[in-house]
Coordinates of N, CA, C and O in Angstrom, one line a residue:
A23 N -7.8 -13.4 29.3 CA -7.2 -14.3 28.4 C -6.7 -15.5 29.2 O -6.3 -15.4 30.3
P24 N -6.8 -16.7 28.6 CA -6.3 -17.9 29.2 C -4.8 -17.9 29.4 O -4.1 -17.2 28.7
I25 N -4.4 -18.8 30.4 CA -2.9 -18.9 30.6 C -2.6 -20.4 30.4 O -3.2 -21.3 30.9
A26 N -1.5 -20.6 29.6 CA -1.0 -21.9 29.3 C 0.2 -22.1 30.2 O 1.1 -21.3 30.2
L27 N 0.3 -23.2 30.9 CA 1.5 -23.6 31.6 C 2.3 -24.6 30.8 O 1.9 -25.7 30.5
Y28 N 3.5 -24.2 30.4 CA 4.4 -25.0 29.5 C 5.5 -25.6 30.4 O 6.4 -24.9 30.8
L29 N 5.4 -26.9 30.7 CA 6.4 -27.6 31.5 C 7.3 -28.4 30.6 O 6.8 -29.2 29.8
E30 N 8.6 -28.2 30.7 CA 9.5 -28.9 29.9 C 10.9 -28.9 30.6 O 11.1 -28.0 31.4
G31 N 11.8 -29.7 30.2 CA 13.1 -29.7 30.7 C 13.7 -31.0 30.7 O 13.0 -32.0 30.6
G32 N 15.0 -31.1 30.8 CA 15.7 -32.4 30.9 C 17.1 -32.1 30.9 O 17.6 -31.0 30.9
P33 N 17.9 -33.2 31.0 CA 19.4 -33.0 31.1 C 19.9 -32.2 29.9 O 19.7 -32.6 28.8
G34 N 20.4 -31.0 30.2 CA 21.1 -30.2 29.2 C 20.2 -29.3 28.4 O 20.7 -28.5 27.6
T35 N 18.9 -29.4 28.5 CA 18.0 -28.5 27.8 C 17.0 -27.8 28.7 O 16.1 -28.5 29.2
P36 N 17.1 -26.5 29.0 CA 16.1 -25.9 29.9 C 14.8 -25.8 29.1 O 14.7 -25.6 27.9
G37 N 13.7 -25.8 29.9 CA 12.4 -25.6 29.3 C 12.2 -24.2 28.7 O 11.4 -24.0 27.8
T38 N 12.9 -23.2 29.3 CA 12.8 -21.9 28.8 C 13.4 -21.7 27.4 O 13.1 -20.8 26.7
F39 N 14.1 -22.7 26.9 CA 14.6 -22.7 25.5 C 13.5 -22.8 24.5 O 13.6 -22.3 23.4
S40 N 12.3 -23.3 25.0 CA 11.1 -23.3 24.1 C 10.6 -21.9 23.7 O 9.8 -21.8 22.8
V41 N 11.1 -20.9 24.4 CA 10.7 -19.5 24.0 C 11.2 -19.3 22.6 O 10.6 -18.6 21.8
F42 N 12.3 -20.0 22.2 CA 12.9 -19.9 20.9 C 12.7 -21.0 19.9 O 12.9 -21.0 18.7
T43 N 12.3 -22.2 20.5 CA 12.1 -23.4 19.6 C 10.7 -24.0 19.6 O 10.4 -24.8 18.8
G44 N 9.9 -23.6 20.6 CA 8.6 -24.2 20.7 C 7.5 -23.2 20.4 O 7.5 -22.5 19.4
P45 N 6.5 -23.1 21.3 CA 5.4 -22.3 21.1 C 5.6 -20.8 21.5 O 4.7 -20.0 21.4
G46 N 6.8 -20.5 21.8 CA 7.1 -19.1 22.2 C 7.1 -18.1 21.1 O 6.8 -18.4 20.0
P47 N 7.3 -16.8 21.5 CA 7.1 -15.7 20.5 C 8.3 -15.6 19.5 O 8.1 -14.8 18.6
F48 N 9.4 -16.3 19.7 CA 10.5 -16.0 18.9 C 11.1 -17.3 18.2 O 10.8 -18.4 18.7
R49 N 11.9 -17.2 17.2 CA 12.6 -18.3 16.6 C 14.1 -17.8 16.4 O 14.3 -16.6 16.3
L50 N 15.0 -18.8 16.5 CA 16.4 -18.5 16.2 C 16.6 -19.0 14.7 O 16.3 -20.1 14.4
Q51 N 17.1 -18.1 13.9 CA 17.3 -18.4 12.5 C 18.8 -18.4 12.3 O 19.5 -17.4 12.6
S52 N 19.3 -19.4 11.7 CA 20.8 -19.5 11.4 C 21.1 -18.6 10.3 O 20.4 -18.5 9.3
L53 N 22.3 -17.9 10.4 CA 22.7 -17.0 9.4 C 23.8 -17.6 8.5 O 24.3 -16.9 7.6
V54 N 24.2 -18.8 8.8 CA 25.3 -19.4 8.0 C 24.9 -20.8 7.5 O 23.9 -21.4 8.0
P55 N 25.7 -21.4 6.6 CA 25.5 -22.8 6.1 C 25.5 -23.8 7.2 O 25.9 -23.6 8.3
P56 N 25.2 -25.0 6.9 CA 25.1 -26.1 7.9 C 26.4 -26.5 8.6 O 26.3 -27.2 9.6
N57 N 27.5 -26.1 8.1 CA 28.8 -26.5 8.8 C 29.2 -25.4 9.9 O 30.4 -25.2 10.1
W58 N 28.3 -24.8 10.5 CA 28.5 -23.8 11.5 C 28.7 -24.4 12.9 O 28.4 -25.5 13.1
S59 N 29.1 -23.5 13.8 CA 29.2 -23.9 15.2 C 28.0 -23.5 16.0 O 27.7 -22.3 16.1
P60 N 27.2 -24.5 16.5 CA 25.9 -24.1 17.1 C 26.1 -23.3 18.4 O 25.2 -22.7 18.9
S61 N 27.3 -23.3 19.0 CA 27.5 -22.6 20.2 C 27.9 -21.1 20.0 O 28.1 -20.4 21.0
D62 N 28.0 -20.7 18.8 CA 28.4 -19.3 18.5 C 27.1 -18.5 18.3 O 26.5 -18.5 17.3
P63 N 26.7 -17.6 19.3 CA 25.5 -16.9 19.2 C 25.5 -15.8 18.1 O 24.4 -15.4 17.6
S64 N 26.6 -15.5 17.6 CA 26.7 -14.5 16.5 C 26.2 -15.1 15.2 O 26.0 -14.3 14.2
Q65 N 26.0 -16.4 15.1 CA 25.6 -17.0 13.9 C 24.0 -17.2 13.8 O 23.5 -17.9 12.9
Y66 N 23.3 -16.5 14.7 CA 21.9 -16.6 14.7 C 21.3 -15.2 14.7 O 21.9 -14.2 15.2
E67 N 20.0 -15.0 14.3 CA 19.3 -13.8 14.5 C 17.9 -14.3 15.1 O 17.4 -15.4 14.8
V68 N 17.4 -13.4 15.9 CA 16.1 -13.7 16.5 C 15.0 -13.1 15.6 O 15.0 -11.9 15.3
I69 N 14.0 -13.9 15.3 CA 12.9 -13.5 14.4 C 11.6 -13.8 15.2 O 11.6 -14.6 16.1
L70 N 10.5 -13.2 14.8 CA 9.2 -13.5 15.4 C 8.7 -14.8 14.9 O 8.8 -15.2 13.7
N71 N 8.0 -15.5 15.8 CA 7.4 -16.8 15.5 C 5.9 -16.5 15.1 O 5.1 -16.1 15.9
N72 N 5.6 -16.7 13.8 CA 4.2 -16.5 13.4 C 3.2 -17.5 13.9 O 2.0 -17.3 13.8
N73 N 3.7 -18.6 14.5 CA 2.8 -19.7 14.9 C 2.8 -19.8 16.5 O 2.5 -20.9 17.0
T74 N 3.2 -18.7 17.1 CA 3.2 -18.8 18.6 C 1.8 -19.0 19.2 O 0.8 -18.7 18.7
W75 N 1.8 -19.6 20.4 CA 0.6 -19.8 21.1 C 0.1 -18.5 21.7 O -1.1 -18.5 22.2
L76 N 0.9 -17.5 21.7 CA 0.5 -16.2 22.3 C -0.7 -15.6 21.6 O -1.3 -14.7 22.2
S77 N -1.0 -16.0 20.4 CA -2.2 -15.5 19.8 C -3.5 -16.0 20.4 O -4.6 -15.5 20.2
E78 N -3.3 -17.1 21.2 CA -4.5 -17.7 21.9 C -4.5 -17.6 23.4 O -5.6 -17.6 24.0
S79 N -3.3 -17.4 24.0 CA -3.2 -17.3 25.4 C -1.9 -16.8 25.9 O -1.0 -16.7 25.1
S80 N -1.8 -16.4 27.1 CA -0.5 -16.1 27.7 C 0.2 -17.4 28.1 O -0.4 -18.5 28.3
I81 N 1.6 -17.4 28.1 CA 2.3 -18.7 28.4 C 3.3 -18.5 29.5 O 4.0 -17.5 29.5
V82 N 3.3 -19.4 30.5 CA 4.3 -19.4 31.5 C 5.2 -20.6 31.2 O 4.7 -21.8 31.2
F83 N 6.5 -20.3 31.0 CA 7.5 -21.4 30.7 C 8.2 -21.8 32.1 O 8.7 -20.9 32.8
V84 N 8.2 -23.1 32.4 CA 8.7 -23.5 33.7 C 9.6 -24.7 33.4 O 9.2 -25.6 32.7
D85 N 10.9 -24.6 34.0 CA 11.7 -25.8 33.9 C 11.2 -26.9 34.9 O 10.8 -26.5 36.0
N86 N 11.2 -28.1 34.5 CA 10.6 -29.1 35.3 C 11.4 -30.4 35.2 O 11.5 -30.9 34.1
P87 N 12.0 -30.9 36.2 CA 12.1 -30.3 37.5 C 13.1 -29.2 37.6 O 13.9 -29.0 36.7
V88 N 13.1 -28.4 38.7 CA 14.0 -27.3 38.8 C 15.5 -27.7 38.7 O 15.9 -28.7 39.3
G89 N 16.3 -27.0 37.9 CA 17.7 -27.2 37.9 C 18.2 -28.2 36.8 O 19.4 -28.5 36.8
V90 N 17.3 -28.7 36.0 CA 17.7 -29.8 35.1 C 18.3 -29.2 33.8 O 19.0 -29.8 33.1
G91 N 18.1 -27.9 33.5 CA 18.5 -27.3 32.2 C 19.9 -26.8 32.2 O 20.8 -26.6 32.8

């Protein structure tokens, strides 16, 4: 199977966050209305991403440059 190298990162956001927001295998789904606190992990559940790139290749997530996230 092919391997995709996913490079991302920037001040305050690690590239590995894309496991939950980008082409990764999971999504974070909010359990509460829009006036929630985004820093409270109990207000989310992890669900499968039906549109993940994993159906086409393996993915390596890398912060770029190191330490920015």
